Amino acid sequence: MPDTSILHDVLTATAYAKLNLALHVTGQRADGYHLLDTLVAFADYGDELSVSIAEQDSFTLSGRFGAGLPVNSDNLVLRARDLLRARFPQHSTPVAIHLEKRLPVASGIGGGSSDAATVLALLLKLWNIQPEQALLEQICLQLGADVPMCLHGQLHGGALIAKGIGEELQTLSALPVLPLVLVNDGTTISTPQIFKHLRKRDNPALPDIRTRHSQTNLCDYLKTTRNDLFQPAAEIAPQLPQIVKLLQDSGAEYAQMSGSGATCFGIYATLSEAQQAAEQLQQQNPHWFICASTTLPLKA
């Protein structure tokens, strides 16, 4: 289960930011879903969620990016609660849920999906539910293609390869923890909009990663990969290549856009270098979201 704190019957957890270190689009299904081959890690930073037993259901929001988010069933947090409750009504009491939104919205780092996955993990603990894995995967996919990998990150940390539409997961046990900087200039990009701009959908899969144990080897590996959504995103947000260059110029060993954008990341030799780069970039761009962190290690 996730790392949680229990204070006066309140469960809390971080909904970690999801990073697509590489993202290859390898096909498209008849139902319109795109097939992916993506290397995913999770930053040790994200939204903060809390759940507690209450007399009646409630949902509250705070945080830098909380304003304007829906507080009804359009919010993935409440959809996750309601889907789990529908499956296990005999175990589900009313709950108070609070979301501190610290990640930018619609920014390619799985904020909403990670929120939904984290609420699922917290409510499973709070309601003392132990569903079969197949049912849990089904609930995740009903919420969105990124939710299974976000739940995997919440429960296990580390890195993974996701294939299919995102539901075929393979844990990677030997990847190093990476110091990194996340940058988002405030641009929001719709994922469906990006895929409409995608011209080629049958791209090659990821190269084999099994022997990439050091950070230098991993960065060399990443330089042989792509984010197939970067070019379509740059057509909509033409400043994105410049943001990647800013990260490179600040000392990143490797920089790329995550997911469908517009958040970009840079990998640095040390956390100290990442923190220094983040401070300098923030001084130059005071209104941007900029965060130094590391990727999550694989949980024991």
mmCIF file of N, CA, C and O in Angstrom, residues 1 6 9-11 50-54 91-97 119-129:
data_model
loop_
_atom_site.group_PDB
_atom_site.id
_atom_site.type_symbol
_atom_site.label_atom_id
_atom_site.label_comp_id
_atom_site.label_asym_id
_atom_site.label_seq_id
_atom_site.Cartn_x
_atom_site.Cartn_y
_atom_site.Cartn_z
ATOM 1 N N MET A 1 0.842 -1.188 0.000
ATOM 2 C CA MET A 1 0.000 0.000 0.000
ATOM 3 C C MET A 1 0.884 1.246 0.000
ATOM 4 O O MET A 1 2.073 1.181 0.244
ATOM 5 N N ILE A 6 -1.301 8.238 9.425
ATOM 6 C CA ILE A 6 -2.609 8.166 10.061
ATOM 7 C C ILE A 6 -2.598 9.111 11.264
ATOM 8 O O ILE A 6 -1.895 8.875 12.234
ATOM 9 N N ASP A 9 -7.384 9.304 12.531
ATOM 10 C CA ASP A 9 -8.178 8.573 11.545
ATOM 11 C C ASP A 9 -8.179 9.232 10.161
ATOM 12 O O ASP A 9 -9.084 9.015 9.369
ATOM 13 N N VAL A 10 -7.184 10.047 9.891
ATOM 14 C CA VAL A 10 -7.020 10.639 8.571
ATOM 15 C C VAL A 10 -5.873 9.921 7.862
ATOM 16 O O VAL A 10 -4.772 9.807 8.415
ATOM 17 N N LEU A 11 -6.116 9.441 6.645
ATOM 18 C CA LEU A 11 -5.057 8.846 5.830
ATOM 19 C C LEU A 11 -4.595 9.874 4.809
ATOM 20 O O LEU A 11 -5.418 10.516 4.157
ATOM 21 N N SER A 50 -5.880 13.556 1.249
ATOM 22 C CA SER A 50 -6.238 12.994 2.541
ATOM 23 C C SER A 50 -7.668 12.488 2.485
ATOM 24 O O SER A 50 -8.513 13.065 1.785
ATOM 25 N N VAL A 51 -7.927 11.392 3.192
ATOM 26 C CA VAL A 51 -9.276 10.835 3.287
ATOM 27 C C VAL A 51 -9.544 10.483 4.748
ATOM 28 O O VAL A 51 -8.625 10.103 5.485
ATOM 29 N N SER A 52 -10.799 10.614 5.146
ATOM 30 C CA SER A 52 -11.177 10.247 6.519
ATOM 31 C C SER A 52 -12.654 9.878 6.538
ATOM 32 O O SER A 52 -13.439 10.330 5.690
ATOM 33 N N ILE A 53 -13.026 9.033 7.489
ATOM 34 C CA ILE A 53 -14.429 8.686 7.685
ATOM 35 C C ILE A 53 -15.191 9.939 8.125
ATOM 36 O O ILE A 53 -14.691 10.732 8.926
ATOM 37 N N ALA A 54 -16.394 10.134 7.585
ATOM 38 C CA ALA A 54 -17.175 11.331 7.899
ATOM 39 C C ALA A 54 -18.651 10.969 7.999
ATOM 40 O O ALA A 54 -19.063 9.856 7.655
ATOM 41 N N HIS A 91 -18.882 -2.110 2.122
ATOM 42 C CA HIS A 91 -17.666 -1.730 2.852
ATOM 43 C C HIS A 91 -17.443 -0.220 2.883
ATOM 44 O O HIS A 91 -16.462 0.231 3.472
ATOM 45 N N SER A 92 -18.290 0.556 2.238
ATOM 46 C CA SER A 92 -17.959 1.956 1.991
ATOM 47 C C SER A 92 -18.823 2.893 2.831
ATOM 48 O O SER A 92 -20.013 3.028 2.590
ATOM 49 N N THR A 93 -18.195 3.505 3.803
ATOM 50 C CA THR A 93 -18.837 4.543 4.602
ATOM 51 C C THR A 93 -18.616 5.900 3.936
ATOM 52 O O THR A 93 -17.742 6.043 3.069
ATOM 53 N N PRO A 94 -19.368 6.952 4.330
ATOM 54 C CA PRO A 94 -19.093 8.304 3.806
ATOM 55 C C PRO A 94 -17.667 8.744 4.159
ATOM 56 O O PRO A 94 -17.132 8.378 5.213
ATOM 57 N N VAL A 95 -17.073 9.540 3.272
ATOM 58 C CA VAL A 95 -15.688 9.977 3.474
ATOM 59 C C VAL A 95 -15.544 11.456 3.137
ATOM 60 O O VAL A 95 -16.220 11.983 2.253
ATOM 61 N N ALA A 96 -14.640 12.088 3.859
ATOM 62 C CA ALA A 96 -14.192 13.444 3.530
ATOM 63 C C ALA A 96 -12.871 13.317 2.788
ATOM 64 O O ALA A 96 -11.937 12.663 3.269
ATOM 65 N N ILE A 97 -12.796 13.914 1.603
ATOM 66 C CA ILE A 97 -11.580 13.875 0.784
ATOM 67 C C ILE A 97 -11.087 15.303 0.583
ATOM 68 O O ILE A 97 -11.876 16.202 0.261
ATOM 69 N N VAL A 119 -6.305 8.068 -4.478
ATOM 70 C CA VAL A 119 -7.559 7.945 -3.736
ATOM 71 C C VAL A 119 -7.998 6.488 -3.673
ATOM 72 O O VAL A 119 -8.459 6.006 -2.623
ATOM 73 N N LEU A 120 -7.854 5.764 -4.777
ATOM 74 C CA LEU A 120 -8.169 4.331 -4.742
ATOM 75 C C LEU A 120 -7.346 3.623 -3.671
ATOM 76 O O LEU A 120 -7.875 2.848 -2.862
ATOM 77 N N ALA A 121 -6.040 3.874 -3.658
ATOM 78 C CA ALA A 121 -5.165 3.210 -2.692
ATOM 79 C C ALA A 121 -5.545 3.574 -1.258
ATOM 80 O O ALA A 121 -5.561 2.708 -0.369
ATOM 81 N N LEU A 122 -5.857 4.846 -1.026
ATOM 82 C CA LEU A 122 -6.231 5.277 0.323
ATOM 83 C C LEU A 122 -7.564 4.685 0.759
ATOM 84 O O LEU A 122 -7.724 4.249 1.905
ATOM 85 N N LEU A 123 -8.544 4.668 -0.141
ATOM 86 C CA LEU A 123 -9.859 4.142 0.226
ATOM 87 C C LEU A 123 -9.832 2.629 0.408
ATOM 88 O O LEU A 123 -10.577 2.090 1.244
ATOM 89 N N LEU A 124 -9.008 1.931 -0.346
ATOM 90 C CA LEU A 124 -8.863 0.494 -0.109
ATOM 91 C C LEU A 124 -8.417 0.241 1.326
ATOM 92 O O LEU A 124 -8.893 -0.695 1.984
ATOM 93 N N LYS A 125 -7.523 1.083 1.811
ATOM 94 C CA LYS A 125 -7.036 0.938 3.186
ATOM 95 C C LYS A 125 -8.094 1.394 4.185
ATOM 96 O O LYS A 125 -8.371 0.708 5.183
ATOM 97 N N LEU A 126 -8.693 2.547 3.932
ATOM 98 C CA LEU A 126 -9.671 3.104 4.869
ATOM 99 C C LEU A 126 -10.892 2.199 5.001
ATOM 100 O O LEU A 126 -11.422 1.997 6.102
ATOM 101 N N TRP A 127 -11.354 1.663 3.871
ATOM 102 C CA TRP A 127 -12.555 0.820 3.862
ATOM 103 C C TRP A 127 -12.231 -0.661 4.073
ATOM 104 O O TRP A 127 -13.130 -1.498 4.068
ATOM 105 N N ASN A 128 -10.937 -0.977 4.184
ATOM 106 C CA ASN A 128 -10.502 -2.359 4.403
ATOM 107 C C ASN A 128 -11.025 -3.285 3.306
ATOM 108 O O ASN A 128 -11.645 -4.325 3.561
ATOM 109 N N ILE A 129 -10.737 -2.892 2.062
ATOM 110 C CA ILE A 129 -11.150 -3.667 0.889
ATOM 111 C C ILE A 129 -9.905 -4.294 0.265
ATOM 112 O O ILE A 129 -8.876 -3.631 0.121
#
